[in-house]
Amino acid sequence: MTDYLFDGLTAPQREAVAHIDGPLLVLAGPGSGKTRVVTHRIANMLRNGVYSSQIVALTFTNKAAEEMRSRVERLNPDSTVWVSTFHRFCARLLRAYSNLVGLEPNYTIYDTSDSIQILKRSLQKEEISTSHATPEKIAKAISWAKNNMILPERYEANSANAISSIVRDVYPEYQRQLRAANAVDFDDMLMLVAQMLQENPELRAALDERFRYILVDEYQDTNLVQYLLVRSLSQQYPNLGVTGDPDQSIYGWRGANLNNILGFEKDFEHVKVVRLEQNFRSTPNILTVADHLIEHNKRRKKKSLFTERPAGQPVRLLTYTNSHEESHAIATRIATQVAQGKRRPRDFAIFYRVNALSRSYEEALRQQGIPYMIVSGVEFYQRKEIKDVLAYAMLINNPRDDVAFTRVVNTPTRGIGKSTILKLQVHALDHGISMMDAAREAGMIDSLNKRAAVAVAKFVALFDRISLKINEPVEDILGAVLTETGYRAQYENSDDEEDVSRLENIDELLSSAREFDYQHPEDGTLERYLEDKALVNETDQFDTELDRVTMMTLHAAKGLEFPWVFMVAIEEGLLPHERSKDSDAQLEEERRLMFVGITRAQEELELSTANQRDFRGRRMMTVPSKFLFELPREEMDFQAALGRYTPPTQDWEDVHEIPEDDFDQTCESGDFSEDVPSVPDSLPSKMLMTAADMVKGPGSARPKLNPDKFHQSMAVLHPTYGLGKIVSMSGEGAKRTATVQFVTGEQKKFVLAFSELRPASTS
DNA sequence: CGTGTGCAAGTTTTT
DNA sequence: CTTGCACACG
């Protein structure tokens, strides 16, 4: 007998699909068919009598939610299973129970930049000096607190940390201003719902009953608030099914807590654990490389990945003399493959650690005439013209929204300048009213001169006129904004290329509004539309259908797969990133990042480094990443692209012994550790110097002895002999020498002050 | 009040 | 090399 829900599945997959009641932990390695298991499991639950209205599946991204929803619907056409992102799920609950946390149902969702505006205002109001902290850093610290469920009144400053005392002072005011504007930031959405559930046991119990079956995707990326949320909804009905992979946790810096998944079995009784270890994506070569690398992490659950796929090409590690050569070689390689008809542009992806690296690959691809797309963080909805138009809509929906008010009151310019806005703001704060209400009283504000008061009054009249349309289709509302305010007119008669593109973007916004109206004939309220816009991200629209080479950061690559992957610039300071090296927890996260990158590749994987890299307008010598020394040499093909670098042929593991460390400490400290006033950041240049530089000092201007940079059994790199390891050292100061055993078999002695020896990795 | 120029700083960023 | 922001000027 065949059963479409179970056929073609492996034994562990079936086990997970068959599980209905009780907590379930699915440890799903990369490419192990996780989404398939989850969707089939939902189908099996429905088949066994669970009502679809009792199931909610939570994801992090819209893309993941969309993918899961469509696959669930394909299996169960009539299902009404709620598949949603955490934030959207909370947005709805917040809408329904807004009064419990001091909000109106038409509350506004502020994005990061809006939140920072409110924060700046709060800092001003509290007269806090920010000389040693940027608003962004303070915002990060507040976000950290919220993700850890620390309410303003319970926040405690850490004396060793300057930022934390600022946070202690400003966080309550920031929160007051958000509430005054009837607004929330992204973190509030989760925190307020968690708080609501904590403070209202009967509501918690009711929702626990309503959402009897909860599924969470990418559980390794959950933070404390999300953990509390799903836990509190799984008390009477502990049917919580989570999937995730500790080895793919790469959002620790955003508050994700690896303990959630590592401790799941302790949090619930009778947890069913299923390990999906068979990989259906990559060749054994690729998998072995990934496996060897991740073995170096201590904080993980051991998995043994395997595949039945046939062996493919060995994974290659290429070392180029400089970054230009690297990008050029990659572009040429792609061009050749495409020209020979072996591959199409969309088969290739280039992954890098930081966005700033994309340019050189972009240029090289353009030179070769290869179509490419960059999946980047610059979002459509962050563009000025889009934010302006949406701010009008937000203000119509929620007139208390002071950020929107400030944004549009003089856009396009109508004679309401900085000082007028400031006076309105002061008046609003003094009287505990919104800026819009202050504007309505403009005539009575003494500090405003007649001309300003008239201009403000005219704006209020304009606003009221447009507001009448609040219940019309969204496209009409936006259309009215564009014409009545003169916003469109200001760009219309311009030859400026930028203005033309702005108009195009505005048209795109209008057509998205039209689409929304069409999709929501019943519930197409402005409120709903704005919620939609607040919670989407441009990369959600990332189109895999286009026949283009994909370029993105390693973070963006998670969840994707490509036949041929290039991972570039695998160098100390970039991967692992310079700022991730103070703790082992961070270092392990960097390693996971590399693991994620490697496991995206289906057939071909090419890792590369360049001895010299042009970055931020500077040319620097580089050091290959320590991670490269953790890969299985015998399985790989090491090619020094132009003969400068030879592969390691001996065991390097002892070279990079990682000291035992207290992970919990570093793991939980969040963003605070890096905010401690630190020594001047001289590491990058030091790290990138040759031995001669180090002993003499940069530019030889100020002789500086630094023999300590080298030590016994350290991995070093020499331009002619390649990679080696220091077997012994002798002498002092400028005469200090090192005996190096090279992987070529040669042994050489160097006077450090004159040698071109440099560290091959920092340990 | 709007625009231009100088200067400092620059990981990653699901919502 | 970019990019964002603060400040000065017209």
PDB file of N, CA and C (backbone and C1' of nucleotides) in Angstrom, chain A residues 62 254 353 413 417 537 553 579, chain B residues 1-2 10-15:
ATOM      1  N   ASN A  62       9.393  35.945   6.224  1.00  0.00           N
ATOM      2  CA  ASN A  62       8.207  35.839   5.384  1.00  0.00           C
ATOM      3  C   ASN A  62       8.411  34.783   4.311  1.00  0.00           C
ATOM      4  N   ARG A 254      22.117  38.761  17.556  1.00  0.00           N
ATOM      5  CA  ARG A 254      20.819  39.419  17.574  1.00  0.00           C
ATOM      6  C   ARG A 254      19.969  38.901  18.723  1.00  0.00           C
ATOM      7  N   ARG A 353      31.613  37.549   3.563  1.00  0.00           N
ATOM      8  CA  ARG A 353      31.243  37.836   4.936  1.00  0.00           C
ATOM      9  C   ARG A 353      30.593  39.208   5.096  1.00  0.00           C
ATOM     10  N   THR A 413       8.449  70.674   0.943  1.00  0.00           N
ATOM     11  CA  THR A 413       8.601  71.847   1.808  1.00  0.00           C
ATOM     12  C   THR A 413       7.407  72.777   1.703  1.00  0.00           C
ATOM     13  N   GLY A 417       9.776  74.954   9.129  1.00  0.00           N
ATOM     14  CA  GLY A 417      11.188  74.613   9.295  1.00  0.00           C
ATOM     15  C   GLY A 417      11.498  73.929  10.613  1.00  0.00           C
ATOM     16  N   ASN A 537      10.313  42.510   3.861  1.00  0.00           N
ATOM     17  CA  ASN A 537      11.699  42.834   3.595  1.00  0.00           C
ATOM     18  C   ASN A 537      11.907  42.578   2.114  1.00  0.00           C
ATOM     19  N   THR A 553      25.697  37.902   1.280  1.00  0.00           N
ATOM     20  CA  THR A 553      26.480  37.617   2.469  1.00  0.00           C
ATOM     21  C   THR A 553      26.174  36.197   2.925  1.00  0.00           C
ATOM     22  N   ARG A 579      35.713  41.530  14.707  1.00  0.00           N
ATOM     23  CA  ARG A 579      34.954  41.840  15.923  1.00  0.00           C
ATOM     24  C   ARG A 579      34.361  40.604  16.587  1.00  0.00           C
TER      25      ARG A 579
ATOM     26  P    DC B   1      11.879  77.505   9.118  1.00  0.00           P
ATOM     27  O5'  DC B   1      12.615  77.342   7.709  1.00  0.00           O
ATOM     28  C5'  DC B   1      11.868  77.620   6.566  1.00  0.00           C
ATOM     29  C4'  DC B   1      12.704  77.314   5.355  1.00  0.00           C
ATOM     30  C3'  DC B   1      13.185  75.856   5.289  1.00  0.00           C
ATOM     31  O3'  DC B   1      12.922  75.363   3.997  1.00  0.00           O
ATOM     32  C1'  DC B   1      15.039  77.322   5.121  1.00  0.00           C
ATOM     33  P    DG B   2      12.975  73.858   3.669  1.00  0.00           P
ATOM     34  O5'  DG B   2      14.162  73.861   2.606  1.00  0.00           O
ATOM     35  C5'  DG B   2      14.092  74.758   1.501  1.00  0.00           C
ATOM     36  C4'  DG B   2      15.389  74.678   0.729  1.00  0.00           C
ATOM     37  C3'  DG B   2      15.880  73.258   0.487  1.00  0.00           C
ATOM     38  O3'  DG B   2      16.350  73.146  -0.847  1.00  0.00           O
ATOM     39  C1'  DG B   2      17.525  74.476   1.678  1.00  0.00           C
ATOM     40  P    DG B  10      32.872  52.588  13.469  1.00  0.00           P
ATOM     41  O5'  DG B  10      32.224  51.601  12.406  1.00  0.00           O
ATOM     42  C5'  DG B  10      31.067  51.982  11.661  1.00  0.00           C
ATOM     43  C4'  DG B  10      31.071  51.240  10.325  1.00  0.00           C
ATOM     44  C3'  DG B  10      31.998  50.028  10.311  1.00  0.00           C
ATOM     45  O3'  DG B  10      31.238  48.877  10.661  1.00  0.00           O
ATOM     46  C1'  DG B  10      32.274  51.340   8.330  1.00  0.00           C
ATOM     47  P    DT B  11      32.086  47.691  11.232  1.00  0.00           P
ATOM     48  O5'  DT B  11      30.949  46.672  10.826  1.00  0.00           O
ATOM     49  C5'  DT B  11      31.374  45.430  10.740  1.00  0.00           C
ATOM     50  C4'  DT B  11      30.919  44.691   9.523  1.00  0.00           C
ATOM     51  C3'  DT B  11      29.476  44.822   9.107  1.00  0.00           C
ATOM     52  O3'  DT B  11      29.311  44.230   7.827  1.00  0.00           O
ATOM     53  C1'  DT B  11      29.834  42.930  10.473  1.00  0.00           C
ATOM     54  P    DT B  12      27.916  44.357   7.105  1.00  0.00           P
ATOM     55  O5'  DT B  12      27.139  43.072   7.647  1.00  0.00           O
ATOM     56  C5'  DT B  12      27.438  41.812   7.125  1.00  0.00           C
ATOM     57  C4'  DT B  12      26.703  40.748   7.876  1.00  0.00           C
ATOM     58  C3'  DT B  12      25.207  41.043   8.068  1.00  0.00           C
ATOM     59  O3'  DT B  12      24.466  40.231   7.187  1.00  0.00           O
ATOM     60  C1'  DT B  12      26.225  40.190  10.048  1.00  0.00           C
ATOM     61  P    DT B  13      23.506  41.055   6.205  1.00  0.00           P
ATOM     62  O5'  DT B  13      22.093  41.039   6.945  1.00  0.00           O
ATOM     63  C5'  DT B  13      21.762  40.027   7.860  1.00  0.00           C
ATOM     64  C4'  DT B  13      20.604  40.526   8.711  1.00  0.00           C
ATOM     65  C3'  DT B  13      19.695  41.524   8.015  1.00  0.00           C
ATOM     66  O3'  DT B  13      18.373  41.055   8.146  1.00  0.00           O
ATOM     67  C1'  DT B  13      20.427  42.391  10.116  1.00  0.00           C
ATOM     68  P    DT B  14      17.315  41.291   7.090  1.00  0.00           P
ATOM     69  O5'  DT B  14      16.063  41.198   8.064  1.00  0.00           O
ATOM     70  C5'  DT B  14      15.995  40.171   9.003  1.00  0.00           C
ATOM     71  C4'  DT B  14      15.238  39.007   8.388  1.00  0.00           C
ATOM     72  C3'  DT B  14      13.801  38.927   8.880  1.00  0.00           C
ATOM     73  O3'  DT B  14      12.980  38.373   7.876  1.00  0.00           O
ATOM     74  C1'  DT B  14      15.005  37.080   9.645  1.00  0.00           C
ATOM     75  P    DT B  15      11.868  39.239   7.209  1.00  0.00           P
ATOM     76  O5'  DT B  15      11.112  39.854   8.470  1.00  0.00           O
ATOM     77  C5'  DT B  15      10.378  38.999   9.341  1.00  0.00           C
ATOM     78  C4'  DT B  15      10.013  39.806  10.559  1.00  0.00           C
ATOM     79  C3'  DT B  15       9.201  41.057  10.227  1.00  0.00           C
ATOM     80  O3'  DT B  15       8.003  41.043  10.968  1.00  0.00           O
ATOM     81  C1'  DT B  15      11.049  41.593  11.624  1.00  0.00           C
TER      82       DT B  15
END
